[in-house]
Short mmCIF file of C-alpha atoms and ligand atoms in Angstrom, two decimals:
data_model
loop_
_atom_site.label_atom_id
_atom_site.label_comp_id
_atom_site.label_asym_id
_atom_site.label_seq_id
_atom_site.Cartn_x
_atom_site.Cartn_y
_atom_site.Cartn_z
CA UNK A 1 -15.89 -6.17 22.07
CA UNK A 2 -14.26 -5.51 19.05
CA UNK A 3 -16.18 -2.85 17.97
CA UNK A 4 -15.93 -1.44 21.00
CA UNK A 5 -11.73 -1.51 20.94
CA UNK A 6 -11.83 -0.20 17.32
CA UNK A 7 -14.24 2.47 18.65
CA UNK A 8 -11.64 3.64 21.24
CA UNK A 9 -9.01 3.34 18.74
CA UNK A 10 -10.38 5.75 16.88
CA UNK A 11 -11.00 8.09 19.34
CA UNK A 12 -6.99 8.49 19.68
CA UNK A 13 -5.09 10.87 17.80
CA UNK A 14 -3.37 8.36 15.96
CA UNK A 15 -6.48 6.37 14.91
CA UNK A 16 -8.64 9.55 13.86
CA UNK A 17 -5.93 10.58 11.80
CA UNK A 18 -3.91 7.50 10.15
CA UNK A 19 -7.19 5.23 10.41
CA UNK A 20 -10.13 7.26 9.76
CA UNK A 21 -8.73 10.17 7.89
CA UNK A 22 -5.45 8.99 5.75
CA UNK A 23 -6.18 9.67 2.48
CA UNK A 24 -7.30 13.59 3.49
CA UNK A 25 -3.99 13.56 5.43
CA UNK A 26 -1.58 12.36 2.81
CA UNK A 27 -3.31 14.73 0.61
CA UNK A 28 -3.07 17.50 2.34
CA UNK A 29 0.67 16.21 3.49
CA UNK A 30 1.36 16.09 -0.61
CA UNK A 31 -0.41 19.61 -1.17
CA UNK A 32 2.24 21.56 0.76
CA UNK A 33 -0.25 24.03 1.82
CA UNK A 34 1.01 26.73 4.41
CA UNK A 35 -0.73 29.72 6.14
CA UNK A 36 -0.05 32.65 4.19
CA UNK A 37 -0.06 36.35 5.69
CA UNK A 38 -2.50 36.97 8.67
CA UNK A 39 -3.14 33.06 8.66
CA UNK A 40 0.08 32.24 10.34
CA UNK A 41 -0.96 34.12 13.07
CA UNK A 42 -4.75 33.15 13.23
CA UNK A 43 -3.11 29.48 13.17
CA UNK A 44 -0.70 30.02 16.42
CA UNK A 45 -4.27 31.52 18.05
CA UNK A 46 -6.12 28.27 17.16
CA UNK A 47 -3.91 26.26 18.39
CA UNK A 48 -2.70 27.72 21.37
CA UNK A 49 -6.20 29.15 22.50
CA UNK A 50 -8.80 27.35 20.09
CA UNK A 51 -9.98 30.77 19.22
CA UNK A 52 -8.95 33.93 17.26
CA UNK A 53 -10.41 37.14 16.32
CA UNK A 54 -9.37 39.30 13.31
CA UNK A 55 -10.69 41.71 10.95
CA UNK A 56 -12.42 41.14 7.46
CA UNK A 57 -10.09 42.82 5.85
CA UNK A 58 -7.19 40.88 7.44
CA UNK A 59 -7.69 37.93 5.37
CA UNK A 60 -7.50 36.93 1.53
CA UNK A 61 -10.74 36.06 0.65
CA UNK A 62 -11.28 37.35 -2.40
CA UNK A 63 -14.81 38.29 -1.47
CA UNK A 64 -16.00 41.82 -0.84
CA UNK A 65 -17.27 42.90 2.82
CA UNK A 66 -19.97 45.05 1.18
CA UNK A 67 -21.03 42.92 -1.77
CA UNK A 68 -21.62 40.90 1.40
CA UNK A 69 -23.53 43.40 3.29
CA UNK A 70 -25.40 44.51 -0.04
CA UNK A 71 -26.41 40.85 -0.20
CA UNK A 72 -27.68 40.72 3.31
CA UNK A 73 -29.54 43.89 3.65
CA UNK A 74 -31.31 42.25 1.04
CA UNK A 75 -31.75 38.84 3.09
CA UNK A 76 -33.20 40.91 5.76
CA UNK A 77 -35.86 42.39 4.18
CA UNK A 78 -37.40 39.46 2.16
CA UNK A 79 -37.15 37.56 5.43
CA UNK A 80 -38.73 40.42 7.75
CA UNK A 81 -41.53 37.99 8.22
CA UNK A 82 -39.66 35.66 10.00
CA UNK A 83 -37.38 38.11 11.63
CA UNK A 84 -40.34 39.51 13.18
CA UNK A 85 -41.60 35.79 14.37
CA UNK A 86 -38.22 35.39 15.80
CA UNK A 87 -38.19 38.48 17.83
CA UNK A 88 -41.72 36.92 19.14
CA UNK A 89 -40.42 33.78 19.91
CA UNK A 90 -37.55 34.44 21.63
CA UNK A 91 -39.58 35.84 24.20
CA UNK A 92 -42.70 33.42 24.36
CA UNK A 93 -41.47 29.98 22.95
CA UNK A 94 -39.00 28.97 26.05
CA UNK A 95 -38.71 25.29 24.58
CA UNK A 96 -35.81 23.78 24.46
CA UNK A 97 -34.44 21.85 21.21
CA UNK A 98 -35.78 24.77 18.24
CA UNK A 99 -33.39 27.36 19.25
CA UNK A 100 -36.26 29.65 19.20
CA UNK A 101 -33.87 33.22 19.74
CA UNK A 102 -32.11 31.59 16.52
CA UNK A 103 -33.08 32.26 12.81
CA UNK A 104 -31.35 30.53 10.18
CA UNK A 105 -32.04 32.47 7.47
CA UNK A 106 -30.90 29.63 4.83
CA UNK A 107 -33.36 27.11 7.08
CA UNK A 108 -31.81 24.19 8.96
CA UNK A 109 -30.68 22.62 5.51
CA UNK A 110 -28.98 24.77 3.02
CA UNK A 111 -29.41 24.12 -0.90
CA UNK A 112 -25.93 24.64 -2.11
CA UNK A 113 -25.97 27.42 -4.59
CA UNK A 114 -22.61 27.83 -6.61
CA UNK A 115 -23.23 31.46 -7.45
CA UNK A 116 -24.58 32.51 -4.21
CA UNK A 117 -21.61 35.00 -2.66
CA UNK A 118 -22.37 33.14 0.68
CA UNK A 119 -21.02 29.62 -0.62
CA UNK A 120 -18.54 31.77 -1.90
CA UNK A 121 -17.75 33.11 1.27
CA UNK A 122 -17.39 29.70 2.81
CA UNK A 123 -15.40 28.32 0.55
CA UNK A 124 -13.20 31.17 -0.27
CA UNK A 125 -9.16 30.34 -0.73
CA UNK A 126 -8.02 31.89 3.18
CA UNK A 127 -11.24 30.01 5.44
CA UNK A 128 -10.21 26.24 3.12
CA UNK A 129 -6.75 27.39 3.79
CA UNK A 130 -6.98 28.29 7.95
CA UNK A 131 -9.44 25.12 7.99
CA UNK A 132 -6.99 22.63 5.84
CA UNK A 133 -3.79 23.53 8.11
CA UNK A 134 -5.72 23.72 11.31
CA UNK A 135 -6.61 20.16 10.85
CA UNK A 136 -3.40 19.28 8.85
CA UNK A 137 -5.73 17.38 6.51
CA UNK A 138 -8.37 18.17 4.15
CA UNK A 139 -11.32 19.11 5.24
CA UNK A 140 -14.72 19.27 4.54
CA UNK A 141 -17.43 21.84 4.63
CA UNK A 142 -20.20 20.85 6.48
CA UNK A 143 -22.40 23.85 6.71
CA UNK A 144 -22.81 27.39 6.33
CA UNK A 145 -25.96 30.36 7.05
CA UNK A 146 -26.58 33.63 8.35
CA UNK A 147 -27.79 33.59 11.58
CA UNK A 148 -30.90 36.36 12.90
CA UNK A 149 -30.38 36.34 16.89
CA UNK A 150 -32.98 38.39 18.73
CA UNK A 151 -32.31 39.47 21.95
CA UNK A 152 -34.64 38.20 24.53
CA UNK A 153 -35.15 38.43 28.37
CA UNK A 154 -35.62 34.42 29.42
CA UNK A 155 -33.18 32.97 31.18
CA UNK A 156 -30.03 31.50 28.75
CA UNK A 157 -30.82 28.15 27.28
CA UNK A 158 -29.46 25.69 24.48
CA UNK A 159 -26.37 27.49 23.26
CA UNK A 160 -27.02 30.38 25.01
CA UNK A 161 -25.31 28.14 27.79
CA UNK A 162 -21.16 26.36 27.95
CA UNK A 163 -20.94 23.07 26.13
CA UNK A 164 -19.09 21.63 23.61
CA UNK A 165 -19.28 20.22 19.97
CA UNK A 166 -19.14 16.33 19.51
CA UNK A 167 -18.91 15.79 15.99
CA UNK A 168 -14.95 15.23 15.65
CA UNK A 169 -12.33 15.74 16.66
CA UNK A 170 -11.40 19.40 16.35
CA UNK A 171 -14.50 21.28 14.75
CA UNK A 172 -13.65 24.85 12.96
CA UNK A 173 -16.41 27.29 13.03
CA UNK A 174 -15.98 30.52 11.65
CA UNK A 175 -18.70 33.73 12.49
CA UNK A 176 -18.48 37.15 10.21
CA UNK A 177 -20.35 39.56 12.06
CA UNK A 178 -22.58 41.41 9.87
CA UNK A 179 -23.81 43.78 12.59
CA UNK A 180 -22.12 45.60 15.93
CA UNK A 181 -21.67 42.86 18.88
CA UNK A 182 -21.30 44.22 22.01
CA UNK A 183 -21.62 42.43 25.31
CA UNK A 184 -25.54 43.30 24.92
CA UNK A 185 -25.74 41.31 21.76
CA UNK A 186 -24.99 37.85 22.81
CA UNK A 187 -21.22 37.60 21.32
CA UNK A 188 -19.37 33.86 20.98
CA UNK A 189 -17.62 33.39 24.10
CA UNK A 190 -14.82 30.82 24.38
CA UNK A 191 -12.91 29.13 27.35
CA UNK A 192 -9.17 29.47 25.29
CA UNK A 193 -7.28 26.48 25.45
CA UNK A 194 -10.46 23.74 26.52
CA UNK A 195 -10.04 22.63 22.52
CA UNK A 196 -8.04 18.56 22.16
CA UNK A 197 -4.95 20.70 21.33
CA UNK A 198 -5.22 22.93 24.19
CA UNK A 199 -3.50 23.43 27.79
CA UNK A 200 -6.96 23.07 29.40
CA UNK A 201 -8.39 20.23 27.60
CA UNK A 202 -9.18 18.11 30.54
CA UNK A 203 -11.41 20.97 32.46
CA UNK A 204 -14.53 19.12 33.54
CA UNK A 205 -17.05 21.52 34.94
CA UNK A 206 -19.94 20.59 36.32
CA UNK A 207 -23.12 20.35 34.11
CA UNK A 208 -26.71 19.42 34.30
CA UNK A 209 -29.00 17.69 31.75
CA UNK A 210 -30.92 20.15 29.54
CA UNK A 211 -33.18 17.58 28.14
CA UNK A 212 -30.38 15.16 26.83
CA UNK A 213 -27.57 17.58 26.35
CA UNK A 214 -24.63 18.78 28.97
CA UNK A 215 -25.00 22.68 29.80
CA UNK A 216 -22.75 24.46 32.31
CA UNK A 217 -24.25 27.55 33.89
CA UNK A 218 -21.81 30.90 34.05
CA UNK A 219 -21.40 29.65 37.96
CA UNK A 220 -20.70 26.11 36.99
CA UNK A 221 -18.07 27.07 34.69
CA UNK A 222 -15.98 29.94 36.53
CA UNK A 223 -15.55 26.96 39.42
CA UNK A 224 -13.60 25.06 36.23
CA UNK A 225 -12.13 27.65 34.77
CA UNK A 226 -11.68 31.60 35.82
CA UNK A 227 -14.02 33.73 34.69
CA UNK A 228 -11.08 36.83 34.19
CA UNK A 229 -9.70 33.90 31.16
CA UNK A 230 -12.93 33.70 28.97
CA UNK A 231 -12.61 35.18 25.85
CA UNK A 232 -15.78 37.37 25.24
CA UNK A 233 -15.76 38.45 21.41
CA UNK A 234 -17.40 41.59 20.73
CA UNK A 235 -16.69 43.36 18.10
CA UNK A 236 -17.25 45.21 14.94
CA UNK A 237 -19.37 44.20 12.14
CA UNK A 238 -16.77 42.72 10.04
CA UNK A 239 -14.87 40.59 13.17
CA UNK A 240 -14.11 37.42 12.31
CA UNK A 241 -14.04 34.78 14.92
CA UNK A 242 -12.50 31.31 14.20
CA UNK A 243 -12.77 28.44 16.55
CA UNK A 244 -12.21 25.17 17.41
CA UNK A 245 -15.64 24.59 19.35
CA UNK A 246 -14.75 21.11 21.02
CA UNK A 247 -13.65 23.66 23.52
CA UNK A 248 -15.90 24.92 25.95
CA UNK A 249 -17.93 28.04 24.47
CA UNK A 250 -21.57 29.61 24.46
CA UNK A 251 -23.14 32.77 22.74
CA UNK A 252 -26.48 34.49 21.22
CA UNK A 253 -28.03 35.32 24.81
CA UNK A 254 -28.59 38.83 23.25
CA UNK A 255 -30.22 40.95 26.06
CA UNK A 256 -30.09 44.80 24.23
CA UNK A 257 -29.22 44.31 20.81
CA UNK A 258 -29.97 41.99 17.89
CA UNK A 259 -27.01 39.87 15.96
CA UNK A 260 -26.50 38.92 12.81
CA UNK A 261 -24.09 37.29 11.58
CA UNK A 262 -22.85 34.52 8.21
CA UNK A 263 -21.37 30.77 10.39
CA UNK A 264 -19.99 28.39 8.22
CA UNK A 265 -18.46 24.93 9.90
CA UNK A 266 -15.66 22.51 8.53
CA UNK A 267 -14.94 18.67 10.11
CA UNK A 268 -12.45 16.45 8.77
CA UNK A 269 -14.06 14.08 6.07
CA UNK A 270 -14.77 11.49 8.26
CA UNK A 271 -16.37 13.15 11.08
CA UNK A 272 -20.06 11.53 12.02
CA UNK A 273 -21.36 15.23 11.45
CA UNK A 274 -25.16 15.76 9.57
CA UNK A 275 -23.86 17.33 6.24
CA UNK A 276 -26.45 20.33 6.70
CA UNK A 277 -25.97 21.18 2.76
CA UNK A 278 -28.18 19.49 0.24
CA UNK A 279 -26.75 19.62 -3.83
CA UNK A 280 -29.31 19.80 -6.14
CA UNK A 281 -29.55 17.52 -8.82
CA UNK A 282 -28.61 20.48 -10.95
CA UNK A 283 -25.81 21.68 -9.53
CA UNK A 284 -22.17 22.56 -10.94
CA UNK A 285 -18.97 22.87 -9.82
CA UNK A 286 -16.92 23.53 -12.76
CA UNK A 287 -16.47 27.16 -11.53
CA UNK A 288 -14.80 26.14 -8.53
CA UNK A 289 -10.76 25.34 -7.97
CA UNK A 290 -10.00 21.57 -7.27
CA UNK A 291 -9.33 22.53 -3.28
CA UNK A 292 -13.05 24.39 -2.70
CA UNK A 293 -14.26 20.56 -4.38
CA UNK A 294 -12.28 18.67 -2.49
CA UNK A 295 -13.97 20.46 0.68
CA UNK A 296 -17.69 19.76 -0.67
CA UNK A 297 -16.51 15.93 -1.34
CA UNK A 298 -16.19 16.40 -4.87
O1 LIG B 1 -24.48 31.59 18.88
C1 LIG B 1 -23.33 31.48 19.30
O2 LIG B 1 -22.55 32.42 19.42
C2 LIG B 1 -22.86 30.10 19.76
C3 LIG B 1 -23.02 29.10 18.69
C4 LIG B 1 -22.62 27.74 19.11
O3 LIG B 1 -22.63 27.39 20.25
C5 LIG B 1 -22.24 26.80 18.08
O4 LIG B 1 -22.34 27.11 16.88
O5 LIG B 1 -21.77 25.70 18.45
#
């Protein structure tokens, strides 16, 4: 009973934030951190919409777009192998569970590596920034990979179909696009304003039970919510989506056109997400600034 009360309690905005998460708040509250530039804008999207779209170039990473690309290219072809088992799969293996239109070219668990330009990427000054003010707390990266999604012809599945993230609270994702997405190439799709701080929060559209998890077909969810609202990102290699997916979204059901793109994912510290990066025994952070610590839980 108890349990149960404190359970609910925490599940408030009050509780989740003074109870579960006060020392990340008073930190961040004592920081004085403030979206700078293109982030004041990206931070009116999030939390108006629970979704925003901008250019690369937009934002102060401090990371180059084609030292990215450089590194990828590279990705690509030492992982053609499974590329090329992907491409099968996503045509053959119809299971659900493996995600098998999905490569994560990192595996399911990343080993953190300091010098790699992708940890870089996700834990460059602008994303810890957006992430950190988003929440109004600090925050704490949870994961981050390059995604291979093949385009396939079976009928959507897994997160190919609407649902939402559990894990917290509000969940920031972020996707780089590191090839074309057009409509053929499965982009992120979002239902804007379906995130906690949103207009449309309480939307419940019907779902069924795809072996233990709630999916919404296209038809359930333009009964909830009309179709002519969803926000379909395509764009540009280089786009950079950012959202809050506790709101209703879906993407990779590529049809024409492979996707690739980098995904990173930040939760506040005391979110019951799997921490999908594993520190080797090894590793150091004395390169990195005390804010890109204090988001591995340094
Ligand atoms: O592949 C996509 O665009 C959707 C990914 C997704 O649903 C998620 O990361 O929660």
């Amino acid at each position: 009973m108890l349990r149960k009360l404190v359970r609910s309690a925490r599940n408030t905005e009050l509780g989740w934030r003074y109870g579960s998460n006060l020392r990340p708040t008073i930190r961040f509250l004592l920081g004085g951190k403030r979206p700078v530039g293109s982030e004041v804008e990206i931070l009116r999207d999030l939390d108006k919409n629970g979704v925003a779209v901008v250019p690369f170039e937009s934002l102060d990473t401090g990371v180059s777009f084609s030292d990215v690309e450089k590194e990828v290219s590279g990705l690509v072809e030492d992982q053609m192998p499974a590329i090329l088992n992907i491409k099968e799969s996503a045509n053959t293996d119809h299971s659900v569970g493996r995600k098998t239109f999905n490569l994560e070219m990192f595996g399911s668990e990343v080993t953190f590596d300091p010098n790699s330009i992708f940890s870089r990427l996700a834990l460059n000054k602008s994303f810890l920034n957006i992430a950190d003010c988003y929440f109004r707390m600090q925050t704490r990266l949870r994961y981050y990979n390059v995604w291979y999604t093949s385009a396939s012809v079976s009928a959507a599945r897994e997160s190919q179909l609407w649902h939402f993230d559990r894990e917290d609270r509000f969940i920031l994702k972020i996707f780089v696009y590191l090839s074309d997405v057009d409509r053929g190439a499965g982009p992120f799709t979002y239902a804007p304003g379906t995130h906690k701080k949103g207009s449309f929060s309480s939307i419940s559209p019907a779902f069924f039970d795809e072996d233990g998890v709630r999916r919404t077909t296209d038809e359930q969810m333009s009964n909830a919510y009309p179709r002519e609202n969803w926000r379909v990102c395509t764009g540009k290699k280089g786009s950079v989506i950012l959202a809050d997916t506790r709101g209703f979204h879906k993407g990779g059901e590529a049809r024409t056109g492979d996707r690739l793109m980098f995904t990173c994912m930040f939760t506040s510290p005391a979110s019951e997400s799997k921490n999908l990066i594993r520190y080797p025994d090894d590793a150091t952070f004395s390169n990195f600034e005390r804010a890109q610590k204090a988001a591995l839980g340094y």
